PDB file of C-alpha atoms in Angstrom:
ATOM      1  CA  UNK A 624     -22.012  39.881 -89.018  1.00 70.00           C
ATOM      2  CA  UNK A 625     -22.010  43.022 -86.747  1.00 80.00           C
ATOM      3  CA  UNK A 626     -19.067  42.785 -84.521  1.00 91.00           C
ATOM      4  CA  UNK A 627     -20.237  45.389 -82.472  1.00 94.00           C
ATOM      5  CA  UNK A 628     -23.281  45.703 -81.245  1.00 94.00           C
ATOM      6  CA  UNK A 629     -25.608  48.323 -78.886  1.00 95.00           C
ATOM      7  CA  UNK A 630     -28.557  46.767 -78.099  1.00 91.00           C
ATOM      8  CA  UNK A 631     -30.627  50.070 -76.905  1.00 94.00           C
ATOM      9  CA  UNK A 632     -31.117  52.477 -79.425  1.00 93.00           C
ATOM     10  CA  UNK A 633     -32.342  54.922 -77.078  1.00 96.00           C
ATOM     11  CA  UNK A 634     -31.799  55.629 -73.456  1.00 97.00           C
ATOM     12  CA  UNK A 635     -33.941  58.270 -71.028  1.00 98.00           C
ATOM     13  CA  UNK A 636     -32.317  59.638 -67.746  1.00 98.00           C
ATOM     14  CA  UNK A 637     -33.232  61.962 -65.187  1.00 98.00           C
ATOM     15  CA  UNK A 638     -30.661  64.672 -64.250  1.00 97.00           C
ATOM     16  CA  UNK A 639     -28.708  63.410 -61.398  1.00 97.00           C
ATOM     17  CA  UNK A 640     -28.922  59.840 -61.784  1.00 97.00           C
ATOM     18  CA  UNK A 641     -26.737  57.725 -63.433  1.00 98.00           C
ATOM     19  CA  UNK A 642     -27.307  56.881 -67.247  1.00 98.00           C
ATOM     20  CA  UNK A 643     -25.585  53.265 -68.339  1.00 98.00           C
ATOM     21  CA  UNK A 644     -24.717  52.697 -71.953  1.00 98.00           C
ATOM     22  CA  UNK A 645     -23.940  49.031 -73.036  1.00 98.00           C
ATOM     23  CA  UNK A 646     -22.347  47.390 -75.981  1.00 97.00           C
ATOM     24  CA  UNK A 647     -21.496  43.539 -76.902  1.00 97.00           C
ATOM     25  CA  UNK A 648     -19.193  42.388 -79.076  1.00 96.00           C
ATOM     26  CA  UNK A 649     -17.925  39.139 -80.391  1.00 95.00           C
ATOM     27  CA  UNK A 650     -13.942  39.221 -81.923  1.00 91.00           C
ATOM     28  CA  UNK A 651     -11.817  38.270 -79.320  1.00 92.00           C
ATOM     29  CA  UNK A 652      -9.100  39.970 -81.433  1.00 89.00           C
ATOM     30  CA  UNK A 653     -10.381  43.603 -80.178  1.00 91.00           C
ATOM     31  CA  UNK A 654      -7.855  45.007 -77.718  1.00 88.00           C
ATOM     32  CA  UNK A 655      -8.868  48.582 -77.372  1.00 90.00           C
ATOM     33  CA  UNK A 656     -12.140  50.025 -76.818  1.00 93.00           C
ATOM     34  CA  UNK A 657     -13.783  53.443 -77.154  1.00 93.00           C
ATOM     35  CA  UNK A 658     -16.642  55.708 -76.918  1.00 96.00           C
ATOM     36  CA  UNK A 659     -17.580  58.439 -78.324  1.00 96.00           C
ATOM     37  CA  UNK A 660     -20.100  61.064 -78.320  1.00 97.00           C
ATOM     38  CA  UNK A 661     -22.106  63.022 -80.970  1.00 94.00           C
ATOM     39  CA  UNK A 662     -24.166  65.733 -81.165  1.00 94.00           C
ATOM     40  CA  UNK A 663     -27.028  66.955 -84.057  1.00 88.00           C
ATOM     41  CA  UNK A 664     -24.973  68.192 -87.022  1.00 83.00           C
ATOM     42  CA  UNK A 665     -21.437  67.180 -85.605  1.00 89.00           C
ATOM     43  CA  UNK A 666     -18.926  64.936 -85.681  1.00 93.00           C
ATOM     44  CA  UNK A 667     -18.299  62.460 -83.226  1.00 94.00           C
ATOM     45  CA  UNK A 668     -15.808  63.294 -80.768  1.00 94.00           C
ATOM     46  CA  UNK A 669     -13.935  60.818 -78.542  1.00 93.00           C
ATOM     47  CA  UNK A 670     -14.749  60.668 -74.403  1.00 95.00           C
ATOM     48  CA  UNK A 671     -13.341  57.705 -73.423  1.00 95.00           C
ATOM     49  CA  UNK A 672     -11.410  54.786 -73.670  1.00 92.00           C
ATOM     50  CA  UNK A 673      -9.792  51.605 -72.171  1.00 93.00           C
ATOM     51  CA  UNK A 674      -7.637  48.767 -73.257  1.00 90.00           C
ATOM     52  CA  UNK A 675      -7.793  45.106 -72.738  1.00 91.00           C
ATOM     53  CA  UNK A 676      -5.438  44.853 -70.117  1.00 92.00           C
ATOM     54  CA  UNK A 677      -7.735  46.436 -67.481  1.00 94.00           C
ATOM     55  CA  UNK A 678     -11.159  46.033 -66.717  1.00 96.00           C
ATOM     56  CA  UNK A 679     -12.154  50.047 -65.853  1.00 97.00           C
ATOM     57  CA  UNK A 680     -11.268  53.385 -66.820  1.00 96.00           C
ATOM     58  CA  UNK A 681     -12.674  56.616 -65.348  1.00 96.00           C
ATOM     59  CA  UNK A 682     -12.854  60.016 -66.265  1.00 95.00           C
ATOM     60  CA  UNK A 683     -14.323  62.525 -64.272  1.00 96.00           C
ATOM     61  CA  UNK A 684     -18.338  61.665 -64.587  1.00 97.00           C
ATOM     62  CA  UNK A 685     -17.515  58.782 -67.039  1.00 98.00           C
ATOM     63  CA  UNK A 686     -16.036  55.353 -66.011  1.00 98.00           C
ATOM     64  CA  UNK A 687     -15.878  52.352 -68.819  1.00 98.00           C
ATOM     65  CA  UNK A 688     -16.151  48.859 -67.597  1.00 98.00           C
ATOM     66  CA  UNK A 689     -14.667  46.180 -69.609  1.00 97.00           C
ATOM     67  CA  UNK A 690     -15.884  42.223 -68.630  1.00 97.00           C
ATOM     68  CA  UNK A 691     -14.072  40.434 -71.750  1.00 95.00           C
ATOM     69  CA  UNK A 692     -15.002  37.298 -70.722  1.00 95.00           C
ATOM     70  CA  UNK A 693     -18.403  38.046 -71.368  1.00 96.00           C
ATOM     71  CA  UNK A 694     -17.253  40.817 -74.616  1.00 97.00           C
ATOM     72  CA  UNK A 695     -18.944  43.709 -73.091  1.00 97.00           C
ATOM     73  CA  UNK A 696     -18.422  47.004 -71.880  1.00 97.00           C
ATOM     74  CA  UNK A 697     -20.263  49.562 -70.520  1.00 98.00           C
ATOM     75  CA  UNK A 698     -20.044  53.339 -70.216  1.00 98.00           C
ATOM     76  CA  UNK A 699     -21.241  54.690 -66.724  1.00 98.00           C
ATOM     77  CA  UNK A 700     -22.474  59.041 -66.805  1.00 98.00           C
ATOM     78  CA  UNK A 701     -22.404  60.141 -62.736  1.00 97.00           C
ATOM     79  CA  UNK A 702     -24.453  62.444 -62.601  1.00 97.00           C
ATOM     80  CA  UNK A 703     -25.963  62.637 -65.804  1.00 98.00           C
ATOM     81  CA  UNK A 704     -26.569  66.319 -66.781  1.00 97.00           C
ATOM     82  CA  UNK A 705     -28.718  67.531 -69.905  1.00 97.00           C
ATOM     83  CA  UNK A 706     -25.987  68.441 -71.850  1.00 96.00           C
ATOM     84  CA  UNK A 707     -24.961  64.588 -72.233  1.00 97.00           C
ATOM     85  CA  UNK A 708     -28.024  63.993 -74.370  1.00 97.00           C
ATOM     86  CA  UNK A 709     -26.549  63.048 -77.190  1.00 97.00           C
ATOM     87  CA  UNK A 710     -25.763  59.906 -79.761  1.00 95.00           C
ATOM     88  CA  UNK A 711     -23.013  57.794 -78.168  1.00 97.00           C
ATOM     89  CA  UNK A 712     -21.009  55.111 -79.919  1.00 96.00           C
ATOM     90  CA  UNK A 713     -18.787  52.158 -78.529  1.00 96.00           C
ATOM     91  CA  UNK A 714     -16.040  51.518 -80.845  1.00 94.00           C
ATOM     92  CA  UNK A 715     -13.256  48.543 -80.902  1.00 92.00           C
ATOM     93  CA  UNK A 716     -10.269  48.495 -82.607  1.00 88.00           C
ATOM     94  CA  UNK A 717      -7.037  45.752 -82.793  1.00 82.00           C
ATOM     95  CA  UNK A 718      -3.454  47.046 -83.112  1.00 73.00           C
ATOM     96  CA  UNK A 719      -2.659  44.519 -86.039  1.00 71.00           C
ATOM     97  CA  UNK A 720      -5.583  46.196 -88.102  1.00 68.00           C
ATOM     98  CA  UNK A 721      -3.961  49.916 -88.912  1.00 59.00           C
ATOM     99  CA  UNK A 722      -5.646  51.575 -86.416  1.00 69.00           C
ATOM    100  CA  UNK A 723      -9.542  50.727 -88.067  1.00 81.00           C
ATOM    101  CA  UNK A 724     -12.043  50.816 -85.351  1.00 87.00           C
ATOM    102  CA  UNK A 725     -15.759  49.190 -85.769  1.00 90.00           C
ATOM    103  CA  UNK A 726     -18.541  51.166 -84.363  1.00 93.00           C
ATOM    104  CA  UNK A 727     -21.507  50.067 -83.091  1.00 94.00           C
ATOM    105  CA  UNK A 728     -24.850  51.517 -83.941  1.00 93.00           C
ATOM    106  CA  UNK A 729     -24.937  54.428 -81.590  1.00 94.00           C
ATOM    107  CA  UNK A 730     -27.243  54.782 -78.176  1.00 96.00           C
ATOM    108  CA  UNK A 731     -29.519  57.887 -78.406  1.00 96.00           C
ATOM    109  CA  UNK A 732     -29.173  59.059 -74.296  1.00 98.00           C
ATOM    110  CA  UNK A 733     -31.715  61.793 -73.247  1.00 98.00           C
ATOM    111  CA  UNK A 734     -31.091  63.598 -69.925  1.00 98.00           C
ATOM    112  CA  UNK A 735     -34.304  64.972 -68.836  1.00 97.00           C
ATOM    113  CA  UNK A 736     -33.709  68.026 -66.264  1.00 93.00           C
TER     114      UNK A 736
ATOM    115  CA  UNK B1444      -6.196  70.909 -81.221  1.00 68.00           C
ATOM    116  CA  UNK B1445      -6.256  68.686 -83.708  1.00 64.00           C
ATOM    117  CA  UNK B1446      -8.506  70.208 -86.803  1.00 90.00           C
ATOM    118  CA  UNK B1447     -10.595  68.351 -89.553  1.00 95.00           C
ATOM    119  CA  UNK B1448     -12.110  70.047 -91.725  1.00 95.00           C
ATOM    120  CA  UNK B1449     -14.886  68.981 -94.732  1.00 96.00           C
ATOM    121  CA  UNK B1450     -15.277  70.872 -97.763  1.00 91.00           C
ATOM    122  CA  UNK B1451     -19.055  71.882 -97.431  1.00 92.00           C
ATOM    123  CA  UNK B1452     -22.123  71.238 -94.908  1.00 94.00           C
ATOM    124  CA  UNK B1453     -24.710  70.377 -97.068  1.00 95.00           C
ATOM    125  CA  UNK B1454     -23.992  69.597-100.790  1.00 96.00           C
ATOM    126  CA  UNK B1455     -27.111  68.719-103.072  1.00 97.00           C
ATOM    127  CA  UNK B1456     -26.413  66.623-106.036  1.00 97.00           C
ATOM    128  CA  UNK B1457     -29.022  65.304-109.334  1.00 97.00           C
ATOM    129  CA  UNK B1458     -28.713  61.546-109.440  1.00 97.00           C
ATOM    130  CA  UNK B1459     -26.320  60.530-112.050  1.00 97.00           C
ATOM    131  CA  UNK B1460     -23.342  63.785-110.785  1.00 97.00           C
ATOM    132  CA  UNK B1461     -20.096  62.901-110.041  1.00 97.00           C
ATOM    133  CA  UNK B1462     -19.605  64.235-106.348  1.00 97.00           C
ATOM    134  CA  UNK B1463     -16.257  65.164-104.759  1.00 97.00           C
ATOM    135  CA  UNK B1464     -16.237  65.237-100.976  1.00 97.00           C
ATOM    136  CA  UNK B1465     -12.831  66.607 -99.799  1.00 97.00           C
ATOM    137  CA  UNK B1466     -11.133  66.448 -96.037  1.00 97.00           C
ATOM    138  CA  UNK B1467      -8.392  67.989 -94.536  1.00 97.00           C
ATOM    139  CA  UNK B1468      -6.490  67.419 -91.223  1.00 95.00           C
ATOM    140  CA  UNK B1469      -3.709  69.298 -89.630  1.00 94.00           C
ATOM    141  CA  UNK B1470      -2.210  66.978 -87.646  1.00 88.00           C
ATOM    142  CA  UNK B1471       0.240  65.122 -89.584  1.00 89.00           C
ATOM    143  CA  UNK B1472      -1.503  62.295 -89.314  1.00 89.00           C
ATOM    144  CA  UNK B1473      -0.820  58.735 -90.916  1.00 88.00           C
ATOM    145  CA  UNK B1474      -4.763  57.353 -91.112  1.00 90.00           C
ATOM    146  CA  UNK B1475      -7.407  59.234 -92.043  1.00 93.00           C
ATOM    147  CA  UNK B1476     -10.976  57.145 -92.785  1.00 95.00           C
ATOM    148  CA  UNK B1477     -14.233  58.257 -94.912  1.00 97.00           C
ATOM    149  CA  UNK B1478     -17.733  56.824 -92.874  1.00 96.00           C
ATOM    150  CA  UNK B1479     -21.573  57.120 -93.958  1.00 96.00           C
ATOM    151  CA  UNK B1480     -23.642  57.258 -91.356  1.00 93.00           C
ATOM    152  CA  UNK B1481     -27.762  56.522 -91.791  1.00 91.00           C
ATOM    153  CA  UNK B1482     -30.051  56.459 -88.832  1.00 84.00           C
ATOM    154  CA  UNK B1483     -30.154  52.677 -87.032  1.00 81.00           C
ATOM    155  CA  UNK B1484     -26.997  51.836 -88.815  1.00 85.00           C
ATOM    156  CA  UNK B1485     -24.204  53.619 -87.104  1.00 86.00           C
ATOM    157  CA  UNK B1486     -20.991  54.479 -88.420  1.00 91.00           C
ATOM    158  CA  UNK B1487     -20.293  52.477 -91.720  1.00 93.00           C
ATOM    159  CA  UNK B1488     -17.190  52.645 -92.967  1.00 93.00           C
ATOM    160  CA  UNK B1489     -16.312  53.256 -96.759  1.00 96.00           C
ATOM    161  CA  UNK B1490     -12.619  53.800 -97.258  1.00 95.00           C
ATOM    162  CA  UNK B1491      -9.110  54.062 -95.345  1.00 92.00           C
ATOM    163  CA  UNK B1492      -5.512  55.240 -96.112  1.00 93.00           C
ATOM    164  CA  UNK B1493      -2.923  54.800 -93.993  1.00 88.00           C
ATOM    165  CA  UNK B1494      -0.245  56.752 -95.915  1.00 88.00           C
ATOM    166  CA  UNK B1495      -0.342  59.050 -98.927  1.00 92.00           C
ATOM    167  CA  UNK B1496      -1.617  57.067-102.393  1.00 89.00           C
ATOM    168  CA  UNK B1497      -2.566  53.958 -99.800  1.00 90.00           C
ATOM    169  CA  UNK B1498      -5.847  53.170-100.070  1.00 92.00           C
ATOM    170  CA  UNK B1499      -7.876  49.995 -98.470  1.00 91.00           C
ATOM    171  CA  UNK B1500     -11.352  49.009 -99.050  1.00 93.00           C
ATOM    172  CA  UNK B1501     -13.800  49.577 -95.632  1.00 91.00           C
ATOM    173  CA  UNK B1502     -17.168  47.859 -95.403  1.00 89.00           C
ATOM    174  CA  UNK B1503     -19.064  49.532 -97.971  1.00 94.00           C
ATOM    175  CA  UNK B1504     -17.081  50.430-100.652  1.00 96.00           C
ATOM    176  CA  UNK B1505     -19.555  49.853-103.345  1.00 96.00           C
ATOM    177  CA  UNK B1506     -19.884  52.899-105.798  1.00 96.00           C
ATOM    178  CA  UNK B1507     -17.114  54.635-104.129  1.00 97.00           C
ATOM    179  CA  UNK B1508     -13.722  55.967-104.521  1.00 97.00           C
ATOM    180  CA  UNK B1509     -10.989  57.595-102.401  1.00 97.00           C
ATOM    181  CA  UNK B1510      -7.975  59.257-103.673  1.00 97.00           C
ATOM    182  CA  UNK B1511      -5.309  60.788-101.502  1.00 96.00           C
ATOM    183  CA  UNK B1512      -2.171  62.422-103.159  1.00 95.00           C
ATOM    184  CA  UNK B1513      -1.049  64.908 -99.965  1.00 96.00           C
ATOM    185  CA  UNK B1514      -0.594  63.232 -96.724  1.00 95.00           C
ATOM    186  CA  UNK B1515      -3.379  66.168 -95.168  1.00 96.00           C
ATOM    187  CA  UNK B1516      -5.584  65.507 -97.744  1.00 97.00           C
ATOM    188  CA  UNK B1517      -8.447  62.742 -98.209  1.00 97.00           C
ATOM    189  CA  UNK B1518     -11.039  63.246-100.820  1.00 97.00           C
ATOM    190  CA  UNK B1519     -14.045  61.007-101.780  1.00 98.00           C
ATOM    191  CA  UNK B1520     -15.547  60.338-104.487  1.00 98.00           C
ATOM    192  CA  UNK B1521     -18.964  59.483-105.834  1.00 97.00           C
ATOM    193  CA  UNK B1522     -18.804  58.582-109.611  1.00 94.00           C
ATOM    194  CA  UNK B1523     -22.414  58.208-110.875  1.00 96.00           C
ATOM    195  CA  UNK B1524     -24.570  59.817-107.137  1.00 97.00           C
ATOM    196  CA  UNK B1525     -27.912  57.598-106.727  1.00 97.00           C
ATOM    197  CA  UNK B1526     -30.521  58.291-104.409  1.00 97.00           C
ATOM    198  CA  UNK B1527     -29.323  55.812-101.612  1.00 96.00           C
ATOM    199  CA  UNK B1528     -25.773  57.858-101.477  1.00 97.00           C
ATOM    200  CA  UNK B1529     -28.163  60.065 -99.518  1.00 97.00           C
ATOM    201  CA  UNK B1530     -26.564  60.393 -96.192  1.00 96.00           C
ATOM    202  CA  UNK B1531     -24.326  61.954 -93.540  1.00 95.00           C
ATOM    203  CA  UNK B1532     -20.502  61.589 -94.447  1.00 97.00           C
ATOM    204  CA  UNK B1533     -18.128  62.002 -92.058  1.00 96.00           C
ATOM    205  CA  UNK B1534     -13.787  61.976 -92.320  1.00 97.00           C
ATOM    206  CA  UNK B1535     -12.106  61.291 -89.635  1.00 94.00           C
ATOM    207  CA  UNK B1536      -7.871  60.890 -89.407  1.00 92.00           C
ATOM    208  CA  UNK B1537      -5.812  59.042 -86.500  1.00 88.00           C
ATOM    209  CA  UNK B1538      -2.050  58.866 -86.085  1.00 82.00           C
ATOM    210  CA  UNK B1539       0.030  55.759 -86.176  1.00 71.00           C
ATOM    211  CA  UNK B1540       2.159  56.560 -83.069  1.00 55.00           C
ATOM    212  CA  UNK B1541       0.459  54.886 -80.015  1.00 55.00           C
ATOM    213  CA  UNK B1542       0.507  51.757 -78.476  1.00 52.00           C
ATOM    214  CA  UNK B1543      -3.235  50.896 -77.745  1.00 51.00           C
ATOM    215  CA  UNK B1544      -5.319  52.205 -80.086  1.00 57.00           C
ATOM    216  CA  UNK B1545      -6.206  54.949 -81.924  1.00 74.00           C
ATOM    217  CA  UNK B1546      -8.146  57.874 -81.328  1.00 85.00           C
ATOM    218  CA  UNK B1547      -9.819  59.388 -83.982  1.00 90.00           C
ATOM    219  CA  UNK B1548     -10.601  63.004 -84.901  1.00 92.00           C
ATOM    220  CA  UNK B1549     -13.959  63.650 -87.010  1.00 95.00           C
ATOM    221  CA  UNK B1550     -14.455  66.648 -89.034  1.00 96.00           C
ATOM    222  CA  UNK B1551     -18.136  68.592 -88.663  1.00 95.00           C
ATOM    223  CA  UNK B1552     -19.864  66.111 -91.500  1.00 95.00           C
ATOM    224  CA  UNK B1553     -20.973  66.779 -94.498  1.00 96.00           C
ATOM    225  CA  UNK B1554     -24.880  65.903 -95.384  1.00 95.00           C
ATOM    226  CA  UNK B1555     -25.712  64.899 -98.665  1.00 97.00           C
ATOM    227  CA  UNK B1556     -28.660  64.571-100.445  1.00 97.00           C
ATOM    228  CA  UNK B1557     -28.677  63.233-103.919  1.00 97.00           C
ATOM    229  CA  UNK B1558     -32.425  63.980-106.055  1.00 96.00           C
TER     230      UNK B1558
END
């Protein structure tokens, strides 16, 4: 049973709009949520995050919505901008479980200039 | 910055090899993970530790083993390498300090391909 799930393997943007990256999941025990970003022949590195006791989070260019009633989130890129293409994955972790996260299958985005 | 760093790039291994995979952090931290990752599948992940000589089972421990004897140190191990070992394996290490969550740091990967 995949607890976390992201739906669209692959995304397309144009520079300058807005690129939205989605991800469902269903254990109510998650409390903290991430994403993360990886390029070709890296490692994933970590762009944002936001716990359970708000419902957005915003960095710069990137804001995370949480709706836990419905057990998704979604990653918002204003503007988007080519260097963004990338593999990005939401993540959810629980306090109680020794800091393990569970990643979702990873969204392809492609920023077009 | 916090650094991890995997022992090679790109390792190629004969079916049947016993394959080491070693990771090192410098950040003191507690956790520190070992994922596969394949295309359409994601981040899968193997093993954990959460202190030195602690050692818990991920998702896909099958044909696997971890062993970690210095607190920076987090090495895994491939007995007997088959052909579906072939992947991407990343190490990644988190501390224990924080209140929501953890963060953690990847190392560059290492990509494996077992003939």
């Amino acid at each position: 049973d995949q607890q976390v799930k992201q739906n669209s393997p692959s995304l397309s943007v144009q520079e300058g709009r807005i690129s939205i990256l989605n991800c469902d999941y269903t254990n109510s025990m998650f409390d903290y949520f991430l994403w993360y970003k990886k390029y070709p022949a890296e490692g994933p590195t970590f762009l944002i995050s936001i716990s359970s006791i708000k419902d957005k989070n915003e960095d710069g260019r990137f804001t995370v919505f949480l709706n836990k009633s419905a057990k998704h989130l979604s990653l918002h890129i204003v503007p988007s901008q080519p260097g963004d293409s990338a593999v990005y994955f939401c993540a959810a972790s629980n306090r109680a479980n020794a800091g393990k996260s569970t990643f979702g299958d990873g969204t392809t985005l492609t920023v077009k200039p | 910055d916090v650094k991890v760093t995997q022992s090679s790039r790109y390792l190629v291994k004969r079916t049947g090899e016993k394959v080491f995979l070693e990771c090192v952090q410098d950040m003191d931290h507690e956790n520190m993970f070992w994922y596969r990752q394949d295309p359409g599948l994601g981040l899968r992940l193997i093993y954990f530790s959460y202190d030195v000589k602690m050692k818990e089972k991920g998702d896909i421990p099958e044909g696997y083993s971890v062993s970690r004897e210095k607190k920076e140190r987090f090495s895994l191990i491939l007995e007997s390498a088959s052909t579906n070992q072939t992947s991407m394996y990343l190490c990644a290490s988190s501390s224990l300090g924080r209140v929501w969550g953890e963060t953690q740091y990847f190392g560059p990967g290492t990509r494996l391909l077992v003939l």
